Every structure is written in structure tokens, then in C-alpha cells.
PDB file of C-alpha atoms in Angstrom:
ATOM      1  CA  PRO A   1     108.493 149.802  59.454  1.00  0.00           C
ATOM      2  CA  VAL A   2     111.210 150.275  56.957  1.00  0.00           C
ATOM      3  CA  TYR A   3     112.321 147.315  55.824  1.00  0.00           C
ATOM      4  CA  LEU A   4     108.437 147.056  55.431  1.00  0.00           C
ATOM      5  CA  LEU A   5     108.731 150.140  53.091  1.00  0.00           C
ATOM      6  CA  ASN A   6     111.050 149.125  51.113  1.00  0.00           C
ATOM      7  CA  GLY A   7     110.284 145.884  50.349  1.00  0.00           C
ATOM      8  CA  SER A   8     106.565 147.817  48.914  1.00  0.00           C
ATOM      9  CA  HIS A   9     106.062 148.029  45.695  1.00  0.00           C
ATOM     10  CA  GLY A  10     103.502 150.278  46.076  1.00  0.00           C
ATOM     11  CA  GLN A  11     105.435 153.158  47.571  1.00  0.00           C
ATOM     12  CA  VAL A  12     104.503 157.017  47.197  1.00  0.00           C
ATOM     13  CA  PRO A  13     107.121 159.180  45.341  1.00  0.00           C
ATOM     14  CA  GLY A  14     108.882 161.791  46.540  1.00  0.00           C
ATOM     15  CA  LEU A  15     107.965 163.254  49.910  1.00  0.00           C
ATOM     16  CA  ASN A  16     105.471 165.580  50.996  1.00  0.00           C
ATOM     17  CA  ALA A  17     104.363 167.389  54.457  1.00  0.00           C
ATOM     18  CA  GLY A  18     102.941 163.984  56.156  1.00  0.00           C
ATOM     19  CA  ASP A  19     107.000 163.118  55.647  1.00  0.00           C
ATOM     20  CA  TRP A  20     108.786 166.367  56.800  1.00  0.00           C
ATOM     21  CA  THR A  21     106.389 166.592  59.378  1.00  0.00           C
ATOM     22  CA  PHE A  22     107.632 162.594  60.827  1.00  0.00           C
ATOM     23  CA  ALA A  23     111.360 163.010  59.600  1.00  0.00           C
ATOM     24  CA  ALA A  24     110.972 166.210  62.673  1.00  0.00           C
ATOM     25  CA  LEU A  25     109.083 163.600  65.249  1.00  0.00           C
ATOM     26  CA  TRP A  26     111.605 161.712  64.806  1.00  0.00           C
ATOM     27  CA  ALA A  27     114.385 164.834  65.302  1.00  0.00           C
ATOM     28  CA  PHE A  28     112.659 165.381  68.182  1.00  0.00           C
ATOM     29  CA  GLY A  29     113.054 161.977  69.351  1.00  0.00           C
ATOM     30  CA  PHE A  30     116.053 161.761  69.007  1.00  0.00           C
ATOM     31  CA  VAL A  31     117.257 165.397  70.567  1.00  0.00           C
ATOM     32  CA  PHE A  32     114.818 163.803  73.147  1.00  0.00           C
ATOM     33  CA  GLU A  33     116.475 161.226  73.827  1.00  0.00           C
ATOM     34  CA  VAL A  34     120.403 161.936  73.540  1.00  0.00           C
ATOM     35  CA  THR A  35     119.678 165.073  76.328  1.00  0.00           C
ATOM     36  CA  ALA A  36     118.199 162.757  78.310  1.00  0.00           C
ATOM     37  CA  ASP A  37     121.136 160.556  78.601  1.00  0.00           C
ATOM     38  CA  ILE A  38     123.695 163.046  78.019  1.00  0.00           C
ATOM     39  CA  GLN A  39     122.164 164.633  81.369  1.00  0.00           C
ATOM     40  CA  LYS A  40     122.141 161.639  83.272  1.00  0.00           C
ATOM     41  CA  TYR A  41     126.022 161.299  82.287  1.00  0.00           C
ATOM     42  CA  VAL A  42     127.070 164.351  83.217  1.00  0.00           C
ATOM     43  CA  PHE A  43     125.058 163.759  87.176  1.00  0.00           C
ATOM     44  CA  LYS A  44     126.588 160.028  87.258  1.00  0.00           C
ATOM     45  CA  SER A  45     130.476 161.492  86.252  1.00  0.00           C
ATOM     46  CA  ASN A  46     129.586 163.889  89.368  1.00  0.00           C
ATOM     47  CA  LEU A  47     131.517 162.457  92.611  1.00  0.00           C
ATOM     48  CA  ALA A  48     129.005 164.740  94.219  1.00  0.00           C
ATOM     49  CA  ASN A  49     125.499 162.917  93.207  1.00  0.00           C
ATOM     50  CA  LYS A  50     126.998 159.457  93.794  1.00  0.00           C
ATOM     51  CA  GLY A  51     124.095 157.438  95.716  1.00  0.00           C
ATOM     52  CA  LYS A  52     121.542 159.952  94.626  1.00  0.00           C
ATOM     53  CA  PHE A  53     119.420 160.269  91.869  1.00  0.00           C
ATOM     54  CA  ILE A  54     118.759 163.459  89.319  1.00  0.00           C
ATOM     55  CA  GLN A  55     115.982 165.057  89.469  1.00  0.00           C
ATOM     56  CA  SER A  56     116.975 167.871  86.766  1.00  0.00           C
ATOM     57  CA  GLY A  57     116.754 168.943  83.169  1.00  0.00           C
ATOM     58  CA  LEU A  58     114.410 166.870  81.053  1.00  0.00           C
ATOM     59  CA  TRP A  59     114.329 164.310  84.250  1.00  0.00           C
ATOM     60  CA  SER A  60     111.799 166.791  86.149  1.00  0.00           C
ATOM     61  CA  VAL A  61     109.587 166.466  83.286  1.00  0.00           C
ATOM     62  CA  SER A  62     109.679 162.786  83.240  1.00  0.00           C
ATOM     63  CA  ARG A  63     111.045 159.742  85.365  1.00  0.00           C
ATOM     64  CA  HIS A  64     112.011 157.911  82.153  1.00  0.00           C
ATOM     65  CA  PRO A  65     113.092 160.819  79.127  1.00  0.00           C
ATOM     66  CA  ASN A  66     115.306 159.095  77.421  1.00  0.00           C
ATOM     67  CA  TYR A  67     112.678 155.901  77.017  1.00  0.00           C
ATOM     68  CA  PHE A  68     110.158 158.860  75.592  1.00  0.00           C
ATOM     69  CA  GLY A  69     112.544 160.115  72.902  1.00  0.00           C
ATOM     70  CA  GLU A  70     113.427 156.638  71.838  1.00  0.00           C
ATOM     71  CA  ILE A  71     109.213 155.258  71.893  1.00  0.00           C
ATOM     72  CA  VAL A  72     108.948 159.228  69.620  1.00  0.00           C
ATOM     73  CA  MET A  73     111.510 158.131  67.098  1.00  0.00           C
ATOM     74  CA  TRP A  74     109.907 154.641  66.659  1.00  0.00           C
ATOM     75  CA  CYS A  75     106.606 155.933  65.983  1.00  0.00           C
ATOM     76  CA  ALA A  76     107.877 158.696  63.652  1.00  0.00           C
ATOM     77  CA  MET A  77     109.323 156.047  61.492  1.00  0.00           C
ATOM     78  CA  ALA A  78     106.386 154.350  60.967  1.00  0.00           C
ATOM     79  CA  GLY A  79     104.394 156.964  60.438  1.00  0.00           C
ATOM     80  CA  LEU A  80     107.021 158.019  57.489  1.00  0.00           C
ATOM     81  CA  ALA A  81     106.774 154.303  56.363  1.00  0.00           C
ATOM     82  CA  VAL A  82     102.405 154.275  56.449  1.00  0.00           C
ATOM     83  CA  ASN A  83     103.104 157.279  54.591  1.00  0.00           C
ATOM     84  CA  GLY A  84     105.303 156.696  51.985  1.00  0.00           C
ATOM     85  CA  LEU A  85     102.975 153.289  51.724  1.00  0.00           C
ATOM     86  CA  GLY A  86      99.871 155.021  50.396  1.00  0.00           C
ATOM     87  CA  SER A  87      96.633 153.564  50.625  1.00  0.00           C
ATOM     88  CA  SER A  88      97.671 150.239  48.665  1.00  0.00           C
ATOM     89  CA  THR A  89      99.196 148.018  51.318  1.00  0.00           C
ATOM     90  CA  PRO A  90      97.421 148.312  54.364  1.00  0.00           C
ATOM     91  CA  GLY A  91      98.810 144.997  55.805  1.00  0.00           C
ATOM     92  CA  ARG A  92     102.320 146.571  55.261  1.00  0.00           C
ATOM     93  CA  ALA A  93     101.076 149.651  57.162  1.00  0.00           C
ATOM     94  CA  ILE A  94      99.596 148.098  59.732  1.00  0.00           C
ATOM     95  CA  GLY A  95     102.660 145.511  59.864  1.00  0.00           C
ATOM     96  CA  ALA A  96     105.142 148.838  60.088  1.00  0.00           C
ATOM     97  CA  CYS A  97     102.264 150.224  63.499  1.00  0.00           C
ATOM     98  CA  THR A  98     103.619 147.166  65.351  1.00  0.00           C
ATOM     99  CA  SER A  99     106.896 147.928  65.614  1.00  0.00           C
ATOM    100  CA  PRO A 100     106.806 151.538  67.948  1.00  0.00           C
ATOM    101  CA  LEU A 101     104.174 149.154  70.126  1.00  0.00           C
ATOM    102  CA  PHE A 102     106.124 146.570  70.517  1.00  0.00           C
ATOM    103  CA  VAL A 103     109.312 148.915  71.964  1.00  0.00           C
ATOM    104  CA  THR A 104     106.588 150.630  74.045  1.00  0.00           C
ATOM    105  CA  TYR A 105     105.326 147.396  75.332  1.00  0.00           C
ATOM    106  CA  LEU A 106     108.881 146.193  75.950  1.00  0.00           C
ATOM    107  CA  LEU A 107     109.824 149.632  77.610  1.00  0.00           C
ATOM    108  CA  THR A 108     106.506 150.286  79.707  1.00  0.00           C
ATOM    109  CA  LYS A 109     105.861 146.618  80.953  1.00  0.00           C
ATOM    110  CA  MET A 110     109.049 144.037  80.355  1.00  0.00           C
ATOM    111  CA  SER A 111     112.254 146.059  80.624  1.00  0.00           C
ATOM    112  CA  GLY A 112     113.418 149.169  81.232  1.00  0.00           C
ATOM    113  CA  ILE A 113     110.871 151.100  83.380  1.00  0.00           C
ATOM    114  CA  PRO A 114     109.662 148.292  85.187  1.00  0.00           C
ATOM    115  CA  ILE A 115     112.855 147.242  86.601  1.00  0.00           C
ATOM    116  CA  LEU A 116     114.551 150.929  87.015  1.00  0.00           C
ATOM    117  CA  GLU A 117     111.477 152.350  89.059  1.00  0.00           C
ATOM    118  CA  LYS A 118     111.890 148.600  91.498  1.00  0.00           C
ATOM    119  CA  MET A 119     115.288 150.048  91.628  1.00  0.00           C
ATOM    120  CA  GLY A 120     114.789 153.488  92.705  1.00  0.00           C
ATOM    121  CA  ASN A 121     111.986 152.334  94.702  1.00  0.00           C
ATOM    122  CA  ASP A 122     114.522 149.742  96.456  1.00  0.00           C
ATOM    123  CA  ARG A 123     116.966 152.283  96.545  1.00  0.00           C
ATOM    124  CA  TRP A 124     115.672 155.507  97.972  1.00  0.00           C
ATOM    125  CA  ALA A 125     112.046 154.290  99.562  1.00  0.00           C
ATOM    126  CA  LYS A 126     112.691 156.267 102.992  1.00  0.00           C
ATOM    127  CA  ASP A 127     113.681 159.346 100.974  1.00  0.00           C
ATOM    128  CA  GLU A 128     111.398 162.001 100.875  1.00  0.00           C
ATOM    129  CA  ALA A 129     112.320 163.877  98.129  1.00  0.00           C
ATOM    130  CA  TYR A 130     112.935 160.782  96.092  1.00  0.00           C
ATOM    131  CA  GLN A 131     109.124 159.969  96.739  1.00  0.00           C
ATOM    132  CA  LYS A 132     107.959 163.333  96.114  1.00  0.00           C
ATOM    133  CA  TYR A 133     109.547 163.357  93.243  1.00  0.00           C
ATOM    134  CA  LYS A 134     107.891 160.238  92.059  1.00  0.00           C
ATOM    135  CA  LYS A 135     104.397 162.126  92.443  1.00  0.00           C
ATOM    136  CA  THR A 136     104.924 165.438  90.928  1.00  0.00           C
ATOM    137  CA  THR A 137     107.022 164.204  88.438  1.00  0.00           C
ATOM    138  CA  PRO A 138     104.784 161.562  85.077  1.00  0.00           C
ATOM    139  CA  VAL A 139     106.563 158.359  85.077  1.00  0.00           C
ATOM    140  CA  LEU A 140     106.640 158.193  80.878  1.00  0.00           C
ATOM    141  CA  VAL A 141     105.628 161.485  78.909  1.00  0.00           C
ATOM    142  CA  PRO A 142     106.981 164.854  79.845  1.00  0.00           C
ATOM    143  CA  LYS A 143     104.632 167.624  81.818  1.00  0.00           C
ATOM    144  CA  LEU A 144     105.116 169.132  78.809  1.00  0.00           C
ATOM    145  CA  PHE A 145     102.304 167.147  77.312  1.00  0.00           C
ATOM    146  CA  HIS A 146     100.534 167.526  80.395  1.00  0.00           C
ATOM    147  CA  ARG A 147      97.296 169.249  80.260  1.00  0.00           C
TER     148      ARG A 147
END
């Protein structure tokens, strides 16, 4: 998205409310991803948790909160690019939106989530707590955003 924006002659000058909104959304995604990664690192660093799965902190509201944060960051970056392009370059705007769609596809269908879900199922298939966790915790979008 940034490449398409920077290479465009139809950029909208200055920052507007949309830019600040997308920048805040990007910061939210960044903090969400980093927090999830730190929580998992701390959990795994505790020897008492060896062989266990994390279900605390952000991991209590999403089974893959780090990927959620990553996707939010990519969407916000595309939003920034589209907002900065204006209406003079619709092809570039569409191109900017393909990046977050591609990353989301990769994380949810190809690598990331499918691989980790399979590993979890293989490892904790008979663990009742894990089965309950899977039934009550969304795969990607945190419970906070569910109705």
C-alpha cells in the first residue's frame, strides 16, 4: 500500500481526520500484536507452563491475537494509502487493498492459523480444558468485537 501511495502523482496533500484514524488503528494493531507476543513469551518462559497452552491475557479473547493485530495493521496501512490517494487513482486504491487481503488469506488459510490449530489439536486433543477453550474462544477476532 505504501509503495502505491508513494508512487502516485494524485496524492492528497496534508494529513486529515482519516489519516489520523488509520494511524490510530495501526497503533492499536501494533500494540495488540506486541502485547500478545510478549504475553506468550512470558508464559512459555515459565517452566511451570511446560506442555500447557496459553489462555490468559489477550489469549483469553482470541486464539490468535497476534495475527489479529497483524491483520489490523495491514488494513490500517491500506486505509492510509487509499485515503492519501484520493479518487484520482482507483486502480492504485484497489491495489493497496490487495495487500491486507493477501496477508489475511495467508494467515487464515495457508500458514499461521491452520498449522497452529492442527498442532494444538494434535497436542491437546484429549485435554478437556483445551476443548473448552476452543469452543469458547474465537479463532481470530477477539470476543471483545463479537455481539
